[in-house]
Short mmCIF file of C-alpha atoms and ligand atoms in Angstrom, two decimals:
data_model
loop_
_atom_site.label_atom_id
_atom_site.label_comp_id
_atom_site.label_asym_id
_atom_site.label_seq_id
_atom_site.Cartn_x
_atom_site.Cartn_y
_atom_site.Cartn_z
CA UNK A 1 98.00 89.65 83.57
CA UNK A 2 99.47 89.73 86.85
CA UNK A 3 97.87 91.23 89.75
CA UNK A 4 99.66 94.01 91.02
CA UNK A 5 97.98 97.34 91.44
CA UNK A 6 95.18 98.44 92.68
CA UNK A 7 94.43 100.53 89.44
CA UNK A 8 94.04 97.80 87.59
CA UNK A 9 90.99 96.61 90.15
CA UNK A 10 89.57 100.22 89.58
CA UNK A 11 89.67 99.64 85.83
CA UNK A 12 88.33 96.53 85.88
CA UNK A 13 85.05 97.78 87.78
CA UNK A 14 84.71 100.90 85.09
CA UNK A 15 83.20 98.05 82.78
CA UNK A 16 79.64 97.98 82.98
CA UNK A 17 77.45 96.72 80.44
CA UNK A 18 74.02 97.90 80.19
CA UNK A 19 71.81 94.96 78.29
CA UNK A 20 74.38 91.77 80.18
CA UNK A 21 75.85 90.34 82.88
CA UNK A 22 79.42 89.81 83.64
CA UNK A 23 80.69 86.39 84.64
CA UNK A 24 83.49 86.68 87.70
CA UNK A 25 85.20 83.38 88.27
CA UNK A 26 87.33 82.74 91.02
CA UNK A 27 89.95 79.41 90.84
CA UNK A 28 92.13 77.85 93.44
CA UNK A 29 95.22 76.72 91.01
CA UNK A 30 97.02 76.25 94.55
CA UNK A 31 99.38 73.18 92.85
CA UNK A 32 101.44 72.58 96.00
CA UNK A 33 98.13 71.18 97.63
CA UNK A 34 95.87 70.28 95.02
CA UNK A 35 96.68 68.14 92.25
CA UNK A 36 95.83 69.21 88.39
CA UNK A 37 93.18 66.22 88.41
CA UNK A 38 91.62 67.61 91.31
CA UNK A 39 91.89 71.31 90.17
CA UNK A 40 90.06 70.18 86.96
CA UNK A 41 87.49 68.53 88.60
CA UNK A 42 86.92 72.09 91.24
CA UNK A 43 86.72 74.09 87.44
CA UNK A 44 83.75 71.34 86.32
CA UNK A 45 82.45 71.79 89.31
CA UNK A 46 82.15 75.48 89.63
CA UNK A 47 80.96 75.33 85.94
CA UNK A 48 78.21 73.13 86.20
CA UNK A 49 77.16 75.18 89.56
CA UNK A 50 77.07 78.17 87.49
CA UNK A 51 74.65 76.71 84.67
CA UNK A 52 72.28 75.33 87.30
CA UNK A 53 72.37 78.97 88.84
CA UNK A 54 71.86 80.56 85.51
CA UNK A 55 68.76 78.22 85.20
CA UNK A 56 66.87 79.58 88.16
CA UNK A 57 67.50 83.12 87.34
CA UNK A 58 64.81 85.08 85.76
CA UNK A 59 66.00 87.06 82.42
CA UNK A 60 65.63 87.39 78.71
CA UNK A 61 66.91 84.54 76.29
CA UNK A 62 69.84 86.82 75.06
CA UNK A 63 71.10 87.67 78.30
CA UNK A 64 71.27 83.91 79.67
CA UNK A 65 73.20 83.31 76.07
CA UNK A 66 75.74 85.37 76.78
CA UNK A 67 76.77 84.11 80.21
CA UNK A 68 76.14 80.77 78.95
CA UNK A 69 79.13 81.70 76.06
CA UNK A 70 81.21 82.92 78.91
CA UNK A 71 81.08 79.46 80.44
CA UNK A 72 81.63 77.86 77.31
CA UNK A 73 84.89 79.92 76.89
CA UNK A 74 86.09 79.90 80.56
CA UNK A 75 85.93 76.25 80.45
CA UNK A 76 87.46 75.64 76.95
CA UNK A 77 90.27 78.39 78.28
CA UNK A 78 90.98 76.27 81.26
CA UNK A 79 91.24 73.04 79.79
CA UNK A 80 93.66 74.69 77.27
CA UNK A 81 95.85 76.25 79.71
CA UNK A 82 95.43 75.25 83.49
CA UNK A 83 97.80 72.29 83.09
CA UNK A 84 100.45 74.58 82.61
CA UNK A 85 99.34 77.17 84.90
CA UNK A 86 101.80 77.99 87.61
CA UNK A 87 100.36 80.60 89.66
CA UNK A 88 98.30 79.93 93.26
CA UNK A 89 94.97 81.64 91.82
CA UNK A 90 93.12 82.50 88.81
CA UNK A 91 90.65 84.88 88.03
CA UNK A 92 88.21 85.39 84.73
CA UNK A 93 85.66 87.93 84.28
CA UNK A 94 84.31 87.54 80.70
CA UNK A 95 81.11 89.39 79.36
CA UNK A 96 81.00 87.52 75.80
CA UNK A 97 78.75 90.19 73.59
CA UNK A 98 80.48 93.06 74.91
CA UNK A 99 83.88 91.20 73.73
CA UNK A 100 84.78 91.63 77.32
CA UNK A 101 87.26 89.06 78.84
CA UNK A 102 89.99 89.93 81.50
CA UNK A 103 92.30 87.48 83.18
CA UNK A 104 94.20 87.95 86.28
CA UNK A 105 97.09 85.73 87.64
CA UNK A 106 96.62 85.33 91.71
CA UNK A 107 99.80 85.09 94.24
CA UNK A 108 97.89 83.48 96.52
CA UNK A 109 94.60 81.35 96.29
CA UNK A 110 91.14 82.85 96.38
CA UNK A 111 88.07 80.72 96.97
CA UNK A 112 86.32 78.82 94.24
CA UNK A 113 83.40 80.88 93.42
CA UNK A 114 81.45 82.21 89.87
CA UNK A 115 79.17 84.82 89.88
CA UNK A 116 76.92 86.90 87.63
CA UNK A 117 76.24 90.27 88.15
CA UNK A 118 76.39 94.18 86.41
CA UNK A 119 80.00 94.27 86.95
CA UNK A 120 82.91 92.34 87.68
CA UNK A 121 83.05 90.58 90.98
CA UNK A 122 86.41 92.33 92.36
CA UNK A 123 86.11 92.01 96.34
CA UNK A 124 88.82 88.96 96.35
CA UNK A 125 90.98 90.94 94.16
CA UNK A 126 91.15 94.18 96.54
CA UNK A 127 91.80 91.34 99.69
CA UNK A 128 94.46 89.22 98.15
CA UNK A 129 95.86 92.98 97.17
CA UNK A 130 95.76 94.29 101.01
CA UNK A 131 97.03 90.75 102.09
CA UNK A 132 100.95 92.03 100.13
CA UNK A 133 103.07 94.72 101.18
CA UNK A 134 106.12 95.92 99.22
CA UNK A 135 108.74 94.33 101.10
CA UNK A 136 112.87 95.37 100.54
CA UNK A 137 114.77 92.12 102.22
CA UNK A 138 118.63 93.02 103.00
CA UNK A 139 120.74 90.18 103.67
CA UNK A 140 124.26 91.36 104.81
CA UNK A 141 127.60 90.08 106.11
CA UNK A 142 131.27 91.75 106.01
CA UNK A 143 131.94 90.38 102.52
CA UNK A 144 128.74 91.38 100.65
CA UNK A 145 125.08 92.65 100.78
CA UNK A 146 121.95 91.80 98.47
CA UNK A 147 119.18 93.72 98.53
CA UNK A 148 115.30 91.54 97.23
CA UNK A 149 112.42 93.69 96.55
CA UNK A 150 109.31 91.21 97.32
CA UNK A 151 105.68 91.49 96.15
CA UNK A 152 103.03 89.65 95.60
CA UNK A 153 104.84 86.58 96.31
CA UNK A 154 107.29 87.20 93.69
CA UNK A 155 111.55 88.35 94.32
CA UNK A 156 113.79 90.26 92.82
CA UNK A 157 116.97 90.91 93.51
CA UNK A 158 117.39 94.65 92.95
CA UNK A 159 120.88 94.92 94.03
CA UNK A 160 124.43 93.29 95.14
CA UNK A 161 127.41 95.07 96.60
CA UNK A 162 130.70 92.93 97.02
CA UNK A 163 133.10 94.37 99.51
CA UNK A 164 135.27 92.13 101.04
CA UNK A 165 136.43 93.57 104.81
CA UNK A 166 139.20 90.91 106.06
CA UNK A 167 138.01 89.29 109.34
CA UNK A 168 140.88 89.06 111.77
CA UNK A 169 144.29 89.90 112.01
CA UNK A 170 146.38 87.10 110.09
CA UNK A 171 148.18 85.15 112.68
CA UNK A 172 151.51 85.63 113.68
CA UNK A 173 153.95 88.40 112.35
CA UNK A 174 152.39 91.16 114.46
CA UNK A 175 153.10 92.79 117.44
CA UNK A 176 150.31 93.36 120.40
CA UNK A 177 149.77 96.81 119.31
CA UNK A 178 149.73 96.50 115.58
CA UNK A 179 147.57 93.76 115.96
CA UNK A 180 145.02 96.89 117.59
CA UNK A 181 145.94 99.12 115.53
CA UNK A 182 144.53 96.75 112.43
CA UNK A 183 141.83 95.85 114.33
CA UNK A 184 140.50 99.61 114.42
CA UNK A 185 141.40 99.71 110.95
CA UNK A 186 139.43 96.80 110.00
CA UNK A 187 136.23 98.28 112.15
CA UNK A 188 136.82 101.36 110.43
CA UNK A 189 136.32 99.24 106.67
CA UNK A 190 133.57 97.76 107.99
CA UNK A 191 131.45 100.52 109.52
CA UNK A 192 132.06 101.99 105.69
CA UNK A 193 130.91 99.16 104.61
CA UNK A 194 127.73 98.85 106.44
CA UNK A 195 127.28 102.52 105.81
CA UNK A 196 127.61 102.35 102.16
CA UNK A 197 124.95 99.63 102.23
CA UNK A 198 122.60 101.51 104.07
CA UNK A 199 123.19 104.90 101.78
CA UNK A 200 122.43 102.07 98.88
CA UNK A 201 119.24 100.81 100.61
CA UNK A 202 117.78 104.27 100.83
CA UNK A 203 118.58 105.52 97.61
CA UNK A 204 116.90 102.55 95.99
CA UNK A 205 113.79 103.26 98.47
CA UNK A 206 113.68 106.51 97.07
CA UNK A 207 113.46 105.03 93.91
CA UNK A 208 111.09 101.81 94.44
CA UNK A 209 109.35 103.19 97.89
CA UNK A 210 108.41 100.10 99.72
CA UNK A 211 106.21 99.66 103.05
CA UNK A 212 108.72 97.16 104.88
CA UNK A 213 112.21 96.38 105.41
CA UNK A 214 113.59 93.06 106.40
CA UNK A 215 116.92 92.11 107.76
CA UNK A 216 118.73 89.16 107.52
CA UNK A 217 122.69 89.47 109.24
CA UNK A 218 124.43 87.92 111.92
CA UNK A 219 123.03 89.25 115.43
CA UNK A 220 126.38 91.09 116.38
CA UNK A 221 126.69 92.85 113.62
CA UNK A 222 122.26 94.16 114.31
CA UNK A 223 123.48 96.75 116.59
CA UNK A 224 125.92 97.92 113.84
CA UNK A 225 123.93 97.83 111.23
CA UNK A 226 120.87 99.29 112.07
CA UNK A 227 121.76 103.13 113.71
CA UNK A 228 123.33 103.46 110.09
CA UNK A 229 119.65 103.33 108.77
CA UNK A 230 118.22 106.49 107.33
CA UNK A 231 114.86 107.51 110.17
CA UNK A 232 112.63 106.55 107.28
CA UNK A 233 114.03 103.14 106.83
CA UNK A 234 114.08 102.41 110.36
CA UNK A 235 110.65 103.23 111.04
CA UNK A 236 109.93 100.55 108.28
CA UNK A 237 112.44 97.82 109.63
CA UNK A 238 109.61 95.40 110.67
CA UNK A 239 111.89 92.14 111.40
CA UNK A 240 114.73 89.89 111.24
CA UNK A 241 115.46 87.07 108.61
CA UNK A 242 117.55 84.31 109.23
CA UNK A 243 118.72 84.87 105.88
CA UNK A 244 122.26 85.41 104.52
CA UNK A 245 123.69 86.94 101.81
CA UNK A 246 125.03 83.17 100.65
CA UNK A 247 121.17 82.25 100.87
CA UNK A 248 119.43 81.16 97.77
CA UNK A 249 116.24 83.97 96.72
CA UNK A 250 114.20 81.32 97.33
CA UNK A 251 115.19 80.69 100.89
CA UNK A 252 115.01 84.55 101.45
CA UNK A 253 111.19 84.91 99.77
CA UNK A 254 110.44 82.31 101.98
CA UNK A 255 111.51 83.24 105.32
CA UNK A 256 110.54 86.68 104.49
CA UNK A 257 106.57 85.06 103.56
CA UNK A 258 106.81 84.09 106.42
CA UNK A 259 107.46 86.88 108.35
CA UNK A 260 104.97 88.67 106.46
CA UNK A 261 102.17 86.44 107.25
CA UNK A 262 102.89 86.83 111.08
CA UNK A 263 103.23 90.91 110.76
CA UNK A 264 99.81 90.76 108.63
CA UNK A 265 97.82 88.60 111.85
CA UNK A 266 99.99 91.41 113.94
CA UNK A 267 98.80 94.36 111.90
CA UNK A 268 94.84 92.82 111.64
CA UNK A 269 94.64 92.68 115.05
CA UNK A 270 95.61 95.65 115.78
CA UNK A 271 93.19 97.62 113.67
CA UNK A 272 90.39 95.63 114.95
CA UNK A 273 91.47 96.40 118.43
CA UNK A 274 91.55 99.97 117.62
CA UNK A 275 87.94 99.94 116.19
CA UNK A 276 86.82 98.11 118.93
CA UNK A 277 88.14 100.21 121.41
CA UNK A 278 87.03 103.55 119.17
CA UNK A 279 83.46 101.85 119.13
CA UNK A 280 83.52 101.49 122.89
CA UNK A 281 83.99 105.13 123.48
CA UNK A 282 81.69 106.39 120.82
CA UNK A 283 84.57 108.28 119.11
CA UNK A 284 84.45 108.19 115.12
CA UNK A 285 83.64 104.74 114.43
CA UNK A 286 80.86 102.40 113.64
CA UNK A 287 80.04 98.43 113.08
CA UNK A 288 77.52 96.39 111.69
CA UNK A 289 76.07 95.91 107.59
CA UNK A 290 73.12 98.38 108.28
CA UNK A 291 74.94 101.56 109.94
CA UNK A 292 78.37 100.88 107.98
CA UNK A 293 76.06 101.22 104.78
CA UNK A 294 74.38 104.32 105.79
CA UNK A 295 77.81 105.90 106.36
CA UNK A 296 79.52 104.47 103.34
CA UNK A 297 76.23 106.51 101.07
CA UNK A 298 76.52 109.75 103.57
CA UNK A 299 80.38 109.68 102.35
CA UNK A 300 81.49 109.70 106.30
CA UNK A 301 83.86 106.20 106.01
CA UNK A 302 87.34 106.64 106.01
CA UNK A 303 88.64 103.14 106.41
CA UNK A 304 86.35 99.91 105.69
CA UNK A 305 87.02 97.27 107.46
CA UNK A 306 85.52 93.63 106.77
CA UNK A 307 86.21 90.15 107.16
CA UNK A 308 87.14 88.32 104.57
CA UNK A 309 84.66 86.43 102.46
CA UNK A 310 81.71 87.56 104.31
CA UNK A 311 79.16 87.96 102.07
CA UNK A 312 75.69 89.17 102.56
CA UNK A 313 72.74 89.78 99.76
CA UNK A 314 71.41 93.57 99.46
CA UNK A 315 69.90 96.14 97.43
CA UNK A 316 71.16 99.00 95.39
CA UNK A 317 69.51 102.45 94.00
CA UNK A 318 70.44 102.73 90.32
CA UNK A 319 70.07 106.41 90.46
CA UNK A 320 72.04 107.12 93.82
CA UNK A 321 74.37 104.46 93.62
CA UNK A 322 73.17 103.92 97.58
CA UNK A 323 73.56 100.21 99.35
CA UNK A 324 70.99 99.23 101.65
CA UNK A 325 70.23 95.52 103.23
CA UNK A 326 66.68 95.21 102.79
CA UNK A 327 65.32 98.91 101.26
CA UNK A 328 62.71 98.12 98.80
CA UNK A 329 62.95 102.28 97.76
CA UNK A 330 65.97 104.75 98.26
CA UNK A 331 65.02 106.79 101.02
CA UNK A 332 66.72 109.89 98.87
CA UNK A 333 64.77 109.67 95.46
CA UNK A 334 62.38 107.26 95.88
CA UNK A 335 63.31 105.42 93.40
CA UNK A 336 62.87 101.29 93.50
CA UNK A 337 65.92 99.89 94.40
CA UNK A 338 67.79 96.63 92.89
CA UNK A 339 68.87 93.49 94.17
CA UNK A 340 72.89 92.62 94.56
CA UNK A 341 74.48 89.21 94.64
CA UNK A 342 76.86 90.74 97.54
CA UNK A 343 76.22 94.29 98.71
CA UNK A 344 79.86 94.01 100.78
CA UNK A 345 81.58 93.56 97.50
CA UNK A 346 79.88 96.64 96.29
CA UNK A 347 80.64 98.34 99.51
CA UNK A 348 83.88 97.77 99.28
CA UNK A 349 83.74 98.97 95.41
CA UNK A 350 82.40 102.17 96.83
CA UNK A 351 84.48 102.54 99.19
CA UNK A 352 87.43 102.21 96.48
CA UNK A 353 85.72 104.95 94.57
CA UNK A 354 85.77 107.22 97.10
CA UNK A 355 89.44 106.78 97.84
CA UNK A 356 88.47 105.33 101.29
CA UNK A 357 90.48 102.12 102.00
CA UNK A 358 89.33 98.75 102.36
CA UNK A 359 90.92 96.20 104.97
CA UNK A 360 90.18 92.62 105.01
CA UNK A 361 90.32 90.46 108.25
CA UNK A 362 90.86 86.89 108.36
CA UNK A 363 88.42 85.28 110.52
CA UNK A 364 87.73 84.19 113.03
CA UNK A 365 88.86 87.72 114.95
CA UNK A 366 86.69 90.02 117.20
CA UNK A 367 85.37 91.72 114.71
CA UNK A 368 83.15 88.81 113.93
CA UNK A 369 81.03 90.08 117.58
CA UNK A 370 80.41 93.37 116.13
CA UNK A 371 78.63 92.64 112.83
CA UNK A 372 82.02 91.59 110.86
CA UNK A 373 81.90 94.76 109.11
CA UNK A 374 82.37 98.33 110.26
CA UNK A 375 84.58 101.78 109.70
CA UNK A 376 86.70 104.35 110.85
CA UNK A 377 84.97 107.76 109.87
CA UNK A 378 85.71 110.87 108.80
CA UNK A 379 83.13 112.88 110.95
CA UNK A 380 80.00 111.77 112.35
CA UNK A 381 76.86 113.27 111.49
ZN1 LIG B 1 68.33 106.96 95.14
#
C-alpha cells in the first residue's frame, strides 16, 4: 500500500511477536537515477548483508529460520515485481511464522538498509512522512482556475472553474467614455471571478484541510487575488508558482516539489534555531541521546527532534518500556534491561505513542553540535 498516514505507521508498530523477529527492509527503487540492473544488484546486496548478519547473531534454530524465510520471500517478491515497480522507495517488513508481511510504496527514496528486531523498523517511514505536507496548488488567470491537491509526491486535480472575463475593450466602435465605462465593467467580472475562486478554494479546504497553499497567476493580478483569500487561507499561502492554469499537472507538481523542498530546509532551520536558542536560555528544552531519553521515559517531550538517519545502539526495559544508552538495569524496577538495534528509532516510536511529534532534520544542520537529537518539553522537572 501506499504510504500516506501516519496511522498506518502506528499500526504497523502494534505488531509484536513474542517467540521472532521482524525483518524491516528498506529499498531505493529511485528509477530516475538508478537503473533496474543496478537496483537489483543494491536488493542482492542488502540480502546477502542480512544473512551474514543473521549468522553472527546469537538465537535459537527456529528463530534464525524464520528471518531466513523472510529473506527468501523478500527476495523472490522483488525479483517478481521490482521491474515493474514505479515508485521512488520500497519498504517490507515480513515476520514469516506469524504470517506477517506488510508492504509500503515510498514517494521518495529511503536508504538501503534491513534489519531484525521485535518490531518493525518504522523510523524512515515517520521521516519520509514529516518530509510531505498537504499542499492545495491554484493556478489562475481571467479565463479559468484549477485547483491540485498534492501529497506525497502525487497530484490531483480537485477542481476547474471556466469563466471567461473578456480582456480589453474590442477596438474601434466605442467612444472614450464607453470604452471606461466597459472597462469598470470588465474589472467588476473579474473581481467576481477571482472571488468566486477564492470562495471555491476555501470551501474545498474545509473539506480536504491542507497545511499549504500555492499560487501560480500572473504577478498583476497577486495583489488582486490574494486580499480575496479567506484569513485561514492566507495564513497558509506559503509561495508563488510559475504555473498557469494552461500548465500541464506535471509541470505544476513539479514546480510546486520544488517549492516544497525549499520551504521544508526553511521550516528545519527554523525549528533548530528555536531549540537552539531555547537551549541557550535554559527555557523548556533539552539536547543530546542521554538527557533527551530520560525526558522521553519521564513523559516531559513535547516535540522530538532528530536528524535524519542518525542511528545509535541502546538498551530497553521490557517491563517499563524505558530507553537508556548504556543502562545494564532500569533504574525504576530493576529489572535487566535489553539491547536495541537503534534506540532513536524506538525513541521516536515512543514518542509517536505518546502523541508527541517527531521532526527529522536533514544533515548537516546545527543541530549536529548539540548531540543531533534533542526536544521541546512540556515542563521540566
Ligand atoms: Zn523498568
Amino acid at each position: 500500500m501506499k504510504l500516506l498516514s501516519r496511522e498506518q505507521i502506528e499500526n504497523l508498530s502494534k505488531f509484536k511477536s513474542e517467540s521472532f523477529l521482524t525483518t524491516s527492509l528498506y529499498l531505493d527503487t529511485d528509477k530516475s537515477r538508478m537503473t533496474k540492473k543496478e537496483i537489483t544488484l543494491s536488493v542482492k546486496n542488502l540480502l546477502r548483508s542480512g544473512r551474514a548478519q543473521l549468522d553472527l547473531i546469537e538465537m535459537s534454530k527456529e528463530k534464525k529460520e524464520s528471518i531466513s524465510q523472510d529473506l527468501d520471500k523478500i527476495g523472490l517478491f522483488c525479483s517478481k515485481r521490482l521491474s515493474s515497480y514505479n515508485f521512488a522507495g520500497l519498504a517490507i517488513f515480513s515476520c514469516n511464522r506469524e504470517n506477517f508481511w506488510e508492504l509500503f510504496s515510498l514517494p521518495s527514496p529511503p536508504r538501503n538498509r534491513i534489519i531484525f528486531d521485535q518490531n518493525s523498523y518504522v523510523r524512515p517511514l515517520s521521516a519520509i512522512l514529516d518530509e510531505h505536507h498537504r499542499i492545495f496548488a491554484l493556478t489562475l488567470d481571467r479565463r479559468e482556475a484549477k485547483l491540485y491537491e498534492i501529497f506525497m509526491g502525487e497530484i490531483l486535480l480537485l477542481e476547474n472553474l471556466i469563466e471567461d472575463v473578456p480582456s480589453k475593450v474590442k477596438e474601434g466602435g466605442w467612444k472614450g467614455y464607453e470604452s471606461k465605462r466597459i472597462e469598470r465593467h470588465i474589472a467588476t467580472h473579474l473581481h467576481e471571478h477571482f472571488k468566486k475562486i477564492a470562495r471555491t478554494t476555501f470551501d474545498l479546504f474545509k473539506k480536504n484541510q491542507f497545511d499549504w497553499l500555492f499560487l501560480g497567476c500572473r504577478e498583476r493580478y497577486c495583489s488582486d487575488f490574494e486580499p480575496l483569500l479567506h484569513p485561514y487561507l492566507k495564513s497558509r499561502l506559503k509561495g508563488w508558482l510559475k504555473a498557469m492554469p494552461s500548465d500541464s499537472p506535471t509541470t505544476v507538481l513539479k514546480e510546486s516539489l520544488g517549492l516544497e523542498k525549499k520551504l521544508k530546509k526553511q521550516e528545519e532551520d527554523e525549528i533548530v534555531h528555536r531549540l537552539i536558542s531555547e537551549l541557550e536560555r535554559g527555557g523548556l528544552a533539552i539536547s543530546g541521546l542521554k538527557r533527551t531519553l530520560r525526558s522521553l521515559n519521564k513523559g516531559e517531550v513535547q516535540t522530538l527532534i532528530t536528524t535524519r538517519n542518525f542511528s545509535k545502539p541502546g538498551r530497553i526495559c521490557p517491563r517499563c518500556r524505558f530507553l537508556f544508552v548504556d543502562e545494564l538495569r532500569c533504574p525504576s524496577c530493576q529489572k535487566r534491561t535489553e539491547p536495541l538495534v537503534d534506540v532513536i528509532d524506538e525513541a521516536v516510536e515512543a514518542a509517536m505513542e505518546k502523541n508527541c511529534q517527531a521532526k527529522h532534520i536533514m544533515p548537516p544542520s546545527k543541530l549536529d553540535r548539540y548531540g543531533k537529537i534533542g526536544a521541546f518539553l512540556r515542563y521540566k522537572t
